[in-house]
Short mmCIF file of C-alpha atoms in Angstrom, two decimals:
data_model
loop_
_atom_site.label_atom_id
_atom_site.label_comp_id
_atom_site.label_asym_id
_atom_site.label_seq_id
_atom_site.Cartn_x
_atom_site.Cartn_y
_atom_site.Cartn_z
CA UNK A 1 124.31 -246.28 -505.35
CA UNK A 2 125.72 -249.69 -505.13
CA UNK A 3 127.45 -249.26 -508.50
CA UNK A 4 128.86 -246.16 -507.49
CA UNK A 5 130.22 -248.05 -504.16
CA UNK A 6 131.58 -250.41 -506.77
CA UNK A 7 133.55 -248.10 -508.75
CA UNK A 8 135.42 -246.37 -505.52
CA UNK A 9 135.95 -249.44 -503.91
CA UNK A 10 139.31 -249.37 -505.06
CA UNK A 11 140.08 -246.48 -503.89
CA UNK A 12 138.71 -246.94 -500.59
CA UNK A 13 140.94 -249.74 -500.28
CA UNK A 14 144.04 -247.67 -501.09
CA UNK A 15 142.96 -245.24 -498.74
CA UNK A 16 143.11 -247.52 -495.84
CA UNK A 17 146.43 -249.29 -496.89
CA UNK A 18 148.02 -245.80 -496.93
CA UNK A 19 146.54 -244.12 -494.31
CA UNK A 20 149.53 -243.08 -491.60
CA UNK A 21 147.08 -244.84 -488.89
CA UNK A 22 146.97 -248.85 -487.72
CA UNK A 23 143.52 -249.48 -489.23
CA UNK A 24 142.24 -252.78 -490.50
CA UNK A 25 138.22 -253.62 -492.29
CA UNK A 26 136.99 -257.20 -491.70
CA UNK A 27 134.03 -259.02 -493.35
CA UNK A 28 131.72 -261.28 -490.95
CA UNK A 29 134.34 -263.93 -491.44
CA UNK A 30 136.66 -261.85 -489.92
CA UNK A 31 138.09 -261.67 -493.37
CA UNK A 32 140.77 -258.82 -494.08
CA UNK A 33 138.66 -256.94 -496.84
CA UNK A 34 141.48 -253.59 -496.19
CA UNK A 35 144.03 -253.23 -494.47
CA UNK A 36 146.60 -249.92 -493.15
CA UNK A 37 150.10 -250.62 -493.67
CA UNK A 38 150.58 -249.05 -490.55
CA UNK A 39 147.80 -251.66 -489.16
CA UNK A 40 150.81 -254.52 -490.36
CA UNK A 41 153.56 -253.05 -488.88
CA UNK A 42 152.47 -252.31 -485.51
CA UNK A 43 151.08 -256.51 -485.71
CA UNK A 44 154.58 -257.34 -486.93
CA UNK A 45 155.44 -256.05 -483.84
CA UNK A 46 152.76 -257.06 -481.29
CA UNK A 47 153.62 -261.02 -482.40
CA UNK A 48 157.13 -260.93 -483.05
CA UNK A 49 156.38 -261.69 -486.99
CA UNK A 50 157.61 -260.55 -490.12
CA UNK A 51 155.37 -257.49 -491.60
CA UNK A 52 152.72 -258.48 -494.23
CA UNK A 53 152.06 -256.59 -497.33
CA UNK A 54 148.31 -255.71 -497.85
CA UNK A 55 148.08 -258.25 -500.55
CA UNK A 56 149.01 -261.19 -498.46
CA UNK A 57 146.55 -260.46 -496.09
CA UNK A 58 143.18 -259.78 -497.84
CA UNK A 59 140.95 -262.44 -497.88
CA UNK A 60 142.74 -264.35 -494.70
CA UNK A 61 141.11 -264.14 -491.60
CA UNK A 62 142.42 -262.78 -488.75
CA UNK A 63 143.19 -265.99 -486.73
CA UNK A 64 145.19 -267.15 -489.31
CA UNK A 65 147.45 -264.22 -490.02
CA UNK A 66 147.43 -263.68 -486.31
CA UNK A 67 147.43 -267.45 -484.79
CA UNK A 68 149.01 -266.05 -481.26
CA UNK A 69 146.32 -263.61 -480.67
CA UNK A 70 145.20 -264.54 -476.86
CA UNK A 71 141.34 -265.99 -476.64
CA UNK A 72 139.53 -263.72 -475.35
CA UNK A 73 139.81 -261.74 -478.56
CA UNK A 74 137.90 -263.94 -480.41
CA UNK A 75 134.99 -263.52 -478.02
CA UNK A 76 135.79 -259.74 -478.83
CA UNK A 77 135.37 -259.96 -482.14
CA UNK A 78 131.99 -262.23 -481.50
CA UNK A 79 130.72 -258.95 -479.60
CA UNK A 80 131.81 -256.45 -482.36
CA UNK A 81 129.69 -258.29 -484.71
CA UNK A 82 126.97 -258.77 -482.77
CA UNK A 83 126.39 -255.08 -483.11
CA UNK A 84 128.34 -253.57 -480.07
CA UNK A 85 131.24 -251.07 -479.99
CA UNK A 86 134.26 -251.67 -477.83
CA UNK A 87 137.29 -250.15 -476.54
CA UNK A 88 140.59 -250.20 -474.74
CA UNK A 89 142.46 -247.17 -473.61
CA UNK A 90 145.59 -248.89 -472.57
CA UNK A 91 145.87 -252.72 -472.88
CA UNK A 92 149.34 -254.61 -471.74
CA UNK A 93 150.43 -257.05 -474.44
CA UNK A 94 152.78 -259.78 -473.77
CA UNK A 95 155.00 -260.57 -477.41
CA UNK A 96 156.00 -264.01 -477.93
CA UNK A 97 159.65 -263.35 -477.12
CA UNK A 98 158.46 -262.22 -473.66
CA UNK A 99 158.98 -258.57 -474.40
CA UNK A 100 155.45 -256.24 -473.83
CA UNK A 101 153.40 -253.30 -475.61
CA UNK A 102 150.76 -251.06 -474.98
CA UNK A 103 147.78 -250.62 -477.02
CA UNK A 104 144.82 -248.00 -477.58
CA UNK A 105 142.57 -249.74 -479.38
CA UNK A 106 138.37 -249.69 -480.42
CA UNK A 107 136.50 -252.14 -483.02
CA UNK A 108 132.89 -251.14 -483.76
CA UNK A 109 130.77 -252.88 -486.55
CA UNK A 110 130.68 -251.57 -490.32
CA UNK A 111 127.11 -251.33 -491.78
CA UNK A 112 125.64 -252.30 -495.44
CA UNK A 113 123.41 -249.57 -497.16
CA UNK A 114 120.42 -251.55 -495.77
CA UNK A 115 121.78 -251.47 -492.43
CA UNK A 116 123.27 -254.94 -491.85
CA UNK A 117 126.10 -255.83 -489.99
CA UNK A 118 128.64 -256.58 -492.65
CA UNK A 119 131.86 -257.32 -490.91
CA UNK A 120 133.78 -254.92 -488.21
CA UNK A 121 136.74 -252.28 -488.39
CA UNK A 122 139.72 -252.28 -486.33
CA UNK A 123 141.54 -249.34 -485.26
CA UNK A 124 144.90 -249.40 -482.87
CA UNK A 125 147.34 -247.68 -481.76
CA UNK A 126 150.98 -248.66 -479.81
CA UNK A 127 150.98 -245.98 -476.93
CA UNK A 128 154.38 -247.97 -475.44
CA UNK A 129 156.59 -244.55 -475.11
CA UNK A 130 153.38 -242.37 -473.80
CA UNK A 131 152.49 -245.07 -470.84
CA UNK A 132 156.13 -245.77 -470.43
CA UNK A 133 156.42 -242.23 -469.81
CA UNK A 134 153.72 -241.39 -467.79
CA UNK A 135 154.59 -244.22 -465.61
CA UNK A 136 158.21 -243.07 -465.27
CA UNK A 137 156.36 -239.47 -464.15
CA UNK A 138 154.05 -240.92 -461.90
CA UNK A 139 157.16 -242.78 -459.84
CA UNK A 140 159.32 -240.47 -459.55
CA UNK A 141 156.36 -238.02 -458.45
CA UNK A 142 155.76 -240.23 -456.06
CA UNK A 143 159.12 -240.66 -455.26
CA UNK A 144 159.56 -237.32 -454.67
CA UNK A 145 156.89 -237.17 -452.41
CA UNK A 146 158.43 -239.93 -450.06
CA UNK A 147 161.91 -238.45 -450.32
CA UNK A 148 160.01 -234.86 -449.32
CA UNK A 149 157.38 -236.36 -446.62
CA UNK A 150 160.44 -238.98 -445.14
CA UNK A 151 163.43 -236.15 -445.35
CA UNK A 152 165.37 -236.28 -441.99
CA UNK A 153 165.57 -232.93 -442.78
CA UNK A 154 163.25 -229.97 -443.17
CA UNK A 155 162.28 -228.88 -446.61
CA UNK A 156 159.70 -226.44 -448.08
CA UNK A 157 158.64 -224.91 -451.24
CA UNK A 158 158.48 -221.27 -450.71
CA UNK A 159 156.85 -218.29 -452.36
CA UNK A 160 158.17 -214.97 -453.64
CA UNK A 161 156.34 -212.99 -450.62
CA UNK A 162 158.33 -216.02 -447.91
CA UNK A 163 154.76 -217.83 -447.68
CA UNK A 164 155.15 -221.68 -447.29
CA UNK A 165 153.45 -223.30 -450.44
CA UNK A 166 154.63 -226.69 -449.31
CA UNK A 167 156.74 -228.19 -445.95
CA UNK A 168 157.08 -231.86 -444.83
CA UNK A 169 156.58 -233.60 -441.70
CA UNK A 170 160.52 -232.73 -440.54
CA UNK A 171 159.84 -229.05 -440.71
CA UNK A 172 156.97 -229.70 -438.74
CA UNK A 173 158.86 -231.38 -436.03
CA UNK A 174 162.25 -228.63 -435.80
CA UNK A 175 159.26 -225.35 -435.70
CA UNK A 176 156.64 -227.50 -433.46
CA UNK A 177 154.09 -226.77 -435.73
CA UNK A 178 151.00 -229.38 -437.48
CA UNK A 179 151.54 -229.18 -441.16
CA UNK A 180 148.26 -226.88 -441.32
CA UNK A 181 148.90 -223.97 -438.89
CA UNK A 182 152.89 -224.05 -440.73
CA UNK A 183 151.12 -223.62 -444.14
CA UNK A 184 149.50 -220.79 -443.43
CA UNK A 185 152.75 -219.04 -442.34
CA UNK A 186 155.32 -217.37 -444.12
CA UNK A 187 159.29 -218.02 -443.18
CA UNK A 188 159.24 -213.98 -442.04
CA UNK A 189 156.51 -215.09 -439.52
CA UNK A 190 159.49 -217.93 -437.61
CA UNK A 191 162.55 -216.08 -438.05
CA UNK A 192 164.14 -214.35 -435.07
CA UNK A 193 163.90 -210.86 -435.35
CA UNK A 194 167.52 -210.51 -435.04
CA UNK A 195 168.39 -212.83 -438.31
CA UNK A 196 165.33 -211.66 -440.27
CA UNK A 197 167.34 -208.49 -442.42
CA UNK A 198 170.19 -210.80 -443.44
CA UNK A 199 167.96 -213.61 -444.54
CA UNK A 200 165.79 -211.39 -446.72
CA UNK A 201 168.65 -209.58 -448.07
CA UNK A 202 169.61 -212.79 -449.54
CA UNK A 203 166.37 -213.50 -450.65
CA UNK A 204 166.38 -210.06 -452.71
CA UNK A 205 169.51 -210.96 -454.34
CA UNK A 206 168.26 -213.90 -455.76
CA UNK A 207 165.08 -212.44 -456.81
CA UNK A 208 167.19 -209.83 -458.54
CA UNK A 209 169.36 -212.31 -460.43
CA UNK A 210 172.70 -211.85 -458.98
CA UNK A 211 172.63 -215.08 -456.98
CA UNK A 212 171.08 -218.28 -458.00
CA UNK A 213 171.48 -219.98 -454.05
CA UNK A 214 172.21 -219.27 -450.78
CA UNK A 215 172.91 -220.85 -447.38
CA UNK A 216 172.58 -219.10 -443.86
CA UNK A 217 172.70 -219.91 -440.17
CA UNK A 218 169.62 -218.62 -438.55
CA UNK A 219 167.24 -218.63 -435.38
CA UNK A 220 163.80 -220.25 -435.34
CA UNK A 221 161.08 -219.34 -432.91
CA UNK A 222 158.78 -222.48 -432.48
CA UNK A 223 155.55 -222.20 -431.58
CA UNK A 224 156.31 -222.81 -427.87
CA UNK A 225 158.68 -219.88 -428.18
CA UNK A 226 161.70 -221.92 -427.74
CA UNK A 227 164.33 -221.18 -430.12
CA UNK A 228 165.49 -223.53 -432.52
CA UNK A 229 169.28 -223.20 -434.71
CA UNK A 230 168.69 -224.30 -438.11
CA UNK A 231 171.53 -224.37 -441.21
CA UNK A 232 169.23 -223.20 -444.03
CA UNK A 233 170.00 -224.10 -448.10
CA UNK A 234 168.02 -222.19 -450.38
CA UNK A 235 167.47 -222.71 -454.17
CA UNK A 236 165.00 -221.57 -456.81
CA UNK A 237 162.72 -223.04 -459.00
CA UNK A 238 162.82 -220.51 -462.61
CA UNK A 239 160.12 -220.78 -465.05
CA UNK A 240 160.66 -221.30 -469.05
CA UNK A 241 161.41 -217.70 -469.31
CA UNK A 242 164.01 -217.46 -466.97
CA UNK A 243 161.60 -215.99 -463.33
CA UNK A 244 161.37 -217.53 -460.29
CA UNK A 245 158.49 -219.43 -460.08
CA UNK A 246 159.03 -220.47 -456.55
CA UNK A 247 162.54 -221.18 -453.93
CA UNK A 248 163.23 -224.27 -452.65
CA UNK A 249 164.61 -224.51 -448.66
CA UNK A 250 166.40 -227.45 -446.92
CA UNK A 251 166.31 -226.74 -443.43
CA UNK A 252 168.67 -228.78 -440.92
CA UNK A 253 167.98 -228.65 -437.24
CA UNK A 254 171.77 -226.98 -436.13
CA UNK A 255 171.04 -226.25 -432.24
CA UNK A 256 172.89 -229.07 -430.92
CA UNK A 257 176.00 -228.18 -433.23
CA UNK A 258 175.94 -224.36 -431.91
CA UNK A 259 175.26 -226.02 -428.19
CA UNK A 260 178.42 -227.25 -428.56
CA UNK A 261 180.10 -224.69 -430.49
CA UNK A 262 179.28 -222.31 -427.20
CA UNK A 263 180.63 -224.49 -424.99
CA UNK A 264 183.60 -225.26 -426.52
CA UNK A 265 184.03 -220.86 -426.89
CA UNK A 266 182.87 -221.05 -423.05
CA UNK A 267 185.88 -223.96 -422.13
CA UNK A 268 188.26 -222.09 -424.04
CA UNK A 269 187.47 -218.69 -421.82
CA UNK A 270 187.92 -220.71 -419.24
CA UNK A 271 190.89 -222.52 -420.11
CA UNK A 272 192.81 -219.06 -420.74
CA UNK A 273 191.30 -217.99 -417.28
CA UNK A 274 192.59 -220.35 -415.60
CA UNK A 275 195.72 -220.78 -417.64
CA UNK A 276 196.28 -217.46 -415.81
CA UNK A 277 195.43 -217.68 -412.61
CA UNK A 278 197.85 -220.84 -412.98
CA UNK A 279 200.78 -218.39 -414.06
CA UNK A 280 199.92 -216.00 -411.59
CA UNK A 281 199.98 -218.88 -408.58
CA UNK A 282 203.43 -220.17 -409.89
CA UNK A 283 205.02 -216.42 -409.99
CA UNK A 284 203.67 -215.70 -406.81
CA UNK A 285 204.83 -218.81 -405.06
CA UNK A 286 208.52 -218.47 -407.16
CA UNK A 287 208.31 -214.98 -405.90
CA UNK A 288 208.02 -215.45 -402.18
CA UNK A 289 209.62 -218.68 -402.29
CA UNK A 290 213.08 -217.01 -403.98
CA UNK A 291 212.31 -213.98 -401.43
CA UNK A 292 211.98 -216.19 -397.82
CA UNK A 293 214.20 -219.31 -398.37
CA UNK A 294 216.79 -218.09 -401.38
CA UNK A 295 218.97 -220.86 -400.48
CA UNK A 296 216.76 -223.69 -400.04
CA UNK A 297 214.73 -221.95 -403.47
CA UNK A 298 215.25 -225.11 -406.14
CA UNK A 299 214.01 -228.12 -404.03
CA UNK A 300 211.08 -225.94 -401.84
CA UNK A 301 210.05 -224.69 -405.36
CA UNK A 302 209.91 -228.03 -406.98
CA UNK A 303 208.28 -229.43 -404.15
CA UNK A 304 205.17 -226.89 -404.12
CA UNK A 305 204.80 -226.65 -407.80
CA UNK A 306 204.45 -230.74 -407.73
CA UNK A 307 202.04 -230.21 -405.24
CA UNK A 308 200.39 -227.54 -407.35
CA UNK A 309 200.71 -230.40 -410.37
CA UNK A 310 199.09 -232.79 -407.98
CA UNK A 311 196.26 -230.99 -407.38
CA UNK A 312 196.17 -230.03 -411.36
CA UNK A 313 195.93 -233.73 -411.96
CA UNK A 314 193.04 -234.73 -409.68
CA UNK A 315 190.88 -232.46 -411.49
CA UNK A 316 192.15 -232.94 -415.03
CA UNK A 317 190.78 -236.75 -414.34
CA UNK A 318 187.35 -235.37 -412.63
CA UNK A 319 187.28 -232.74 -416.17
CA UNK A 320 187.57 -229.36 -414.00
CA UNK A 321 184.34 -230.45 -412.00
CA UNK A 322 185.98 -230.26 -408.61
CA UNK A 323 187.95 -233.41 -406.67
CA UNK A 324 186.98 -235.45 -403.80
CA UNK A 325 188.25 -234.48 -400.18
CA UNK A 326 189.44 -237.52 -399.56
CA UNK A 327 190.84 -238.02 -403.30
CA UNK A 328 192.77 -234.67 -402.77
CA UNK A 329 193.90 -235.60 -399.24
CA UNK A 330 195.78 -238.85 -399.78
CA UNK A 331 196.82 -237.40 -403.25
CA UNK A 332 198.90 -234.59 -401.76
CA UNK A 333 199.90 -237.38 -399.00
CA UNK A 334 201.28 -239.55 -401.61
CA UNK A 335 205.13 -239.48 -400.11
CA UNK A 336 203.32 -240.83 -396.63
CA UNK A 337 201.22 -243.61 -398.13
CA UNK A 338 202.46 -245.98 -396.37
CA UNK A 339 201.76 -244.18 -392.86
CA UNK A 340 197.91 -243.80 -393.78
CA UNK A 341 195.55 -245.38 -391.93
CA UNK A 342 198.67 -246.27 -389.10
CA UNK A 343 200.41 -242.72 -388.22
CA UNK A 344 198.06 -240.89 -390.40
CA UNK A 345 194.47 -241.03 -389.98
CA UNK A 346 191.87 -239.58 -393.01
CA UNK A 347 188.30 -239.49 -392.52
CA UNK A 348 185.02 -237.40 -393.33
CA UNK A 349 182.13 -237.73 -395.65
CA UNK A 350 181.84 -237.85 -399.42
CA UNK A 351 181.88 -234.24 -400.48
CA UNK A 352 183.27 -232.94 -403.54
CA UNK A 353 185.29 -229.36 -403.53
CA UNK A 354 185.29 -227.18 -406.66
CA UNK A 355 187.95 -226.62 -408.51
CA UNK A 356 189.37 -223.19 -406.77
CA UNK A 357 188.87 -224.65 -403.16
CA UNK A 358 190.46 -227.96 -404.26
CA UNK A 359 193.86 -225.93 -405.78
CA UNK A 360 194.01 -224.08 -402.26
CA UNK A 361 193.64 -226.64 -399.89
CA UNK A 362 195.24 -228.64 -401.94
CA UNK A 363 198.58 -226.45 -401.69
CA UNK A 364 197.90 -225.91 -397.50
CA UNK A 365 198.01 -229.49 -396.89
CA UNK A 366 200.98 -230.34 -398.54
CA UNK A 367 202.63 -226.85 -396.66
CA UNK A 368 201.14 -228.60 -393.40
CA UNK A 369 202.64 -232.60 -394.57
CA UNK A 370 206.28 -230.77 -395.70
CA UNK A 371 206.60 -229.15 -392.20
CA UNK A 372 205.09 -232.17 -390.39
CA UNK A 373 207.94 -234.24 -391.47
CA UNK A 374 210.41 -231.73 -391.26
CA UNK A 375 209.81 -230.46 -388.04
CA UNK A 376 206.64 -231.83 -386.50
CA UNK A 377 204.83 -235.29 -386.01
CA UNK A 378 205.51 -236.81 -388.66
CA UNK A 379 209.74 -236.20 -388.09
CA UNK A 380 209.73 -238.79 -385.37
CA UNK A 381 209.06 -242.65 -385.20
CA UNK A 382 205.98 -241.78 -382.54
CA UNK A 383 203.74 -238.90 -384.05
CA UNK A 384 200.43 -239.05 -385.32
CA UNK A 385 198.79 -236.66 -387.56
CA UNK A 386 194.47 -236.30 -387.39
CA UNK A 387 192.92 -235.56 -390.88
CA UNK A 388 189.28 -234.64 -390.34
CA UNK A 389 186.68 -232.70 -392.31
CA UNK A 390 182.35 -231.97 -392.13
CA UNK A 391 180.03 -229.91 -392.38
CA UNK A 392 179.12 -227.82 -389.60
CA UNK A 393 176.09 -225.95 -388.90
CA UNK A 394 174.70 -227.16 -392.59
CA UNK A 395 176.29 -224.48 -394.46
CA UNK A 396 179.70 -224.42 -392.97
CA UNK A 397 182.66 -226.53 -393.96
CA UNK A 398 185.10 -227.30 -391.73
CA UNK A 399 188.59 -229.18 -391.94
CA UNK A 400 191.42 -229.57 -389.08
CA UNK A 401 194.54 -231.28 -389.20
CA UNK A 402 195.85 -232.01 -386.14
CA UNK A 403 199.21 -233.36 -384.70
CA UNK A 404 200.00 -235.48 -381.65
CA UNK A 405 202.99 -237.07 -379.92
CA UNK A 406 205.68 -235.18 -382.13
CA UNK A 407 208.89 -233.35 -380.52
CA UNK A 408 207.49 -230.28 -378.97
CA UNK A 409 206.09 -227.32 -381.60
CA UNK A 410 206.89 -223.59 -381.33
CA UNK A 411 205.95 -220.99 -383.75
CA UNK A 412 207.76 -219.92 -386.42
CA UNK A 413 210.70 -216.82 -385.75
CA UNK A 414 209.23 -215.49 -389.28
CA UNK A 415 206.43 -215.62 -391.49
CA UNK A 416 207.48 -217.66 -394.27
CA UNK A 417 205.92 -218.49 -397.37
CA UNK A 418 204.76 -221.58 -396.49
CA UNK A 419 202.66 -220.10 -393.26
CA UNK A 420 200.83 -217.70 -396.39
CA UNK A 421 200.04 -221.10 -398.75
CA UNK A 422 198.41 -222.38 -395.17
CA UNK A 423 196.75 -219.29 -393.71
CA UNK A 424 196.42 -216.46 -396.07
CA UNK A 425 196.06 -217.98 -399.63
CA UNK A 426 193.22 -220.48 -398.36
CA UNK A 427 191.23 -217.73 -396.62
CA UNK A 428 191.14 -216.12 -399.59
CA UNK A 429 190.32 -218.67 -401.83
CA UNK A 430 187.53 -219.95 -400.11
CA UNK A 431 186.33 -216.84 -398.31
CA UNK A 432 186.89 -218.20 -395.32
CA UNK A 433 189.04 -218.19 -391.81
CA UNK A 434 192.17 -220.57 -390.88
CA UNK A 435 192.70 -221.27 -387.59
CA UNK A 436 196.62 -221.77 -387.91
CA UNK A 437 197.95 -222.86 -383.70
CA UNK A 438 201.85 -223.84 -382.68
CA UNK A 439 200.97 -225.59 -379.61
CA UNK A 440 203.35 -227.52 -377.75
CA UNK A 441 201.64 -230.52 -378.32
CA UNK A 442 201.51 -230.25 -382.02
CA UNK A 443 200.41 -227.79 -384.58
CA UNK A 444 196.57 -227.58 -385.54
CA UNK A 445 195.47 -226.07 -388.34
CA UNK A 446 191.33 -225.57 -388.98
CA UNK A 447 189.64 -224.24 -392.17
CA UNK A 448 185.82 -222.89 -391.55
CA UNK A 449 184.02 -221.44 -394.86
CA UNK A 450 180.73 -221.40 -396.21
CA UNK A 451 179.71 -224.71 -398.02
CA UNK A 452 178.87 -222.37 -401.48
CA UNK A 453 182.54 -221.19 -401.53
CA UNK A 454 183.42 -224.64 -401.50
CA UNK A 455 181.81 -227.38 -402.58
CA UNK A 456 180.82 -228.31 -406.29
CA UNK A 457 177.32 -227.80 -407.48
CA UNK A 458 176.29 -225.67 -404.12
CA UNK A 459 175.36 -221.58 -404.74
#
């Protein structure tokens, strides 16, 4: 037997040098006996040296061929002749030029025909690109996860049928739902009825091939019922023969967007509303202004639509929530601000009218200021006029002007224009009665209407 070992020894030998596979055969010395070219290249490699031939190896021992080798392979190598087998999956090796490989590796000792240990065997393997690769797999899996779980946006993976496969913590949050009641949903299930047809429609089309995405505006229902505006992307995933293996939805929470889309719609109804009640108010007073006072027409016209303006800007600055009594008073008093507070006395509490009250009054008072100083109190040197509002009775508001110590006061021959800004046009705007008197003394004029016809934020 051991002449017949003899005679194929050679051949062994050139088996192992040309085997496609890093092995190397060692004697107890640790004495190349065969070696894989393979086996040389890969160490070439691993300790930044030039690659061996076969023959320059044989006979050397390991530590000398590979002098960098780190320590604790020698007490490796100790072990493997000792009689034990050992092995390395993946093992980080650190070149001399401070680059690094991985290595599969295993050394178990080789036996004589009597059963002695005779030396050990070596095989290896550089696994660099597989480990490299896996690792590059297993972080951008996990980044993938983090970019899903930490989205500021919702984002699912969803079945054929519309059953979640997968959502993260932001869908949670936008349908109200823990991550294992949502799961066990389908999108159908959280869809307002209303949007439902026009989402799956979409969804058909893409199963059918003749879109590959789509994006919608829909309704949610949360599981507290409230509903929930959400901007929805969708995408699919297609498997190596072209199907959809599953769709892919980015869900952004939208409501506060169409909040404000509807009440910009709602502020633009209103602007045009009251864009026309504006128009109406200026042909109406042109109209009976022209009619009653055609030669006077230019400067009373100018006069009431500044007035008008007046009252336009007071609520422009408050944004259309109503204006201040006081604020409106002294602002339609303007010409007479020096008089305030002497000749003209303004008092009442805080209260706030809404905007329709605020236009009428608004126009009465300066009607009542332009005749004051035309013809009443405030024409002298000695007249007084009394600016008062309250509320009366808790759900009445009530304002008087009153004038004192003027030349004496007698009604007007005709009804003018300006007696319908004071007395007619106020009662109608704020549902309420005007109190209009001529006395001798001085004119008084008293407004009484319910406080929800005229006051902001009252119904």
């Amino acid at each position: 037997m051991e002449s017949l070992l003899a005679t194929h020894a050679p051949q062994q030998t050139l088996f192992i040098e040309q085997v496609p596979a890093a092995i190397a055969m060692f004697d107890s010395e640790m004495r190349y006996l065969a070696v894989s070219r393979r086996y040389l290249s890969d160490l070439a490699l691993l300790f930044s040296t030039a690659v061996f031939a076969p023959a320059q190896v044989i006979g050397r021992s390991f530590h000398e061929i590979s002098p960098d080798m780190p320590r604790r392979w020698h007490a490796i190598h100790a072990r493997a002749l000792a009689g034990e087998e050992l092995a390395q999956e993946e093992e980080l090796v650190l070149r001399p030029d401070g680059g690094a490989v991985w290595v599969r590796w295993s050394m178990k000792p080789w036996r004589t025909v009597d059963g002695r240990i005779g030396g050990a065997l070596l095989f290896s393997e550089l696994i660099t690109e597989q480990v490299e690769a896996r690792h590059a797999l297993t972080e951008s899996e996990a980044r993938f996860r983090a970019t899903f779980e930490n989205a500021a946006v919702g984002i699912a993976h969803v079945a054929l049928d519309g059953r979640w496969l997968r959502v993260n913590e932001a869908l949670c949050r936008i349908l109200g739902y823990p991550v294992d009641e949502l799961i066990k949903k389908s999108f159908q299930d959280v869809t307002h009825p209303d949007d439902l047809a026009a989402d799956v429609a979409q969804v058909e089309l893409m199963h059918e091939g003749k879109i590959d995405s789509y994006g919608v505006d829909k309704r949610y229902l949360r599981k507290d019922g409230a509903i929930v505006w959400g901007r929805k992307s969708v995408g699919c995933v297609r498997k190596s023969d072209g199907s959809i293996d599953y769709c892919l939805s980015v869900i952004e929470d939208i409501s506060a967007r169409k909040h404000a889309e509807e009440q910009v719609h709602l502020l633009m109804r209103e602007a045009n509303h009251r864009a026309k009640n504006m128009l109406g108010l200026v042909q109406a007073i042109a109209h009976q202004t022209a009619a009653r006072d055609p030669e006077h027409f230019m400067g009373c016209f100018t006069e009431r639509i500044q007035a008008l303006a007046a009252n336009q800007d007071l609520l422009i600055r408050n944004e259309w929530q109503g204006a201040d009594v006081e604020d409106l008073v002294r602002a339609q008093l303007a010409h007479f601000a020096d008089l305030i507070e002497s000749r003209i006395t303004v008092g009442g509490p805080k209260l706030r009218l809404n905007a329709a009250a605020a236009q009428a009054i608004g126009l009465a008072l300066h009607e009542l200021a332009t005749n004051a100083s035309k013809y009443g109190a405030l024409s002298t040197d000695a007249g007084s006029v009394d600016i008062h509002w309250e509320m009366a009775e808790g759900d009445t508001f009530a304002m008087n002007w009153t004038e004192r110590d003027g030349p004496p006061v007698s009604p007007p021959e005709r009804r003018g224009f300006g007696t319908v800004v004071m007395k007619t046009m106020a009662e109608r705007s704020v549902g309420g009665a005007i109190d209009l008197d001529y006395a001798a003394s001085g004119v008084t004029w008293r407004l009484t209407c319910p406080v929800a016809n005229t006051l902001e934020g009252t119904v």
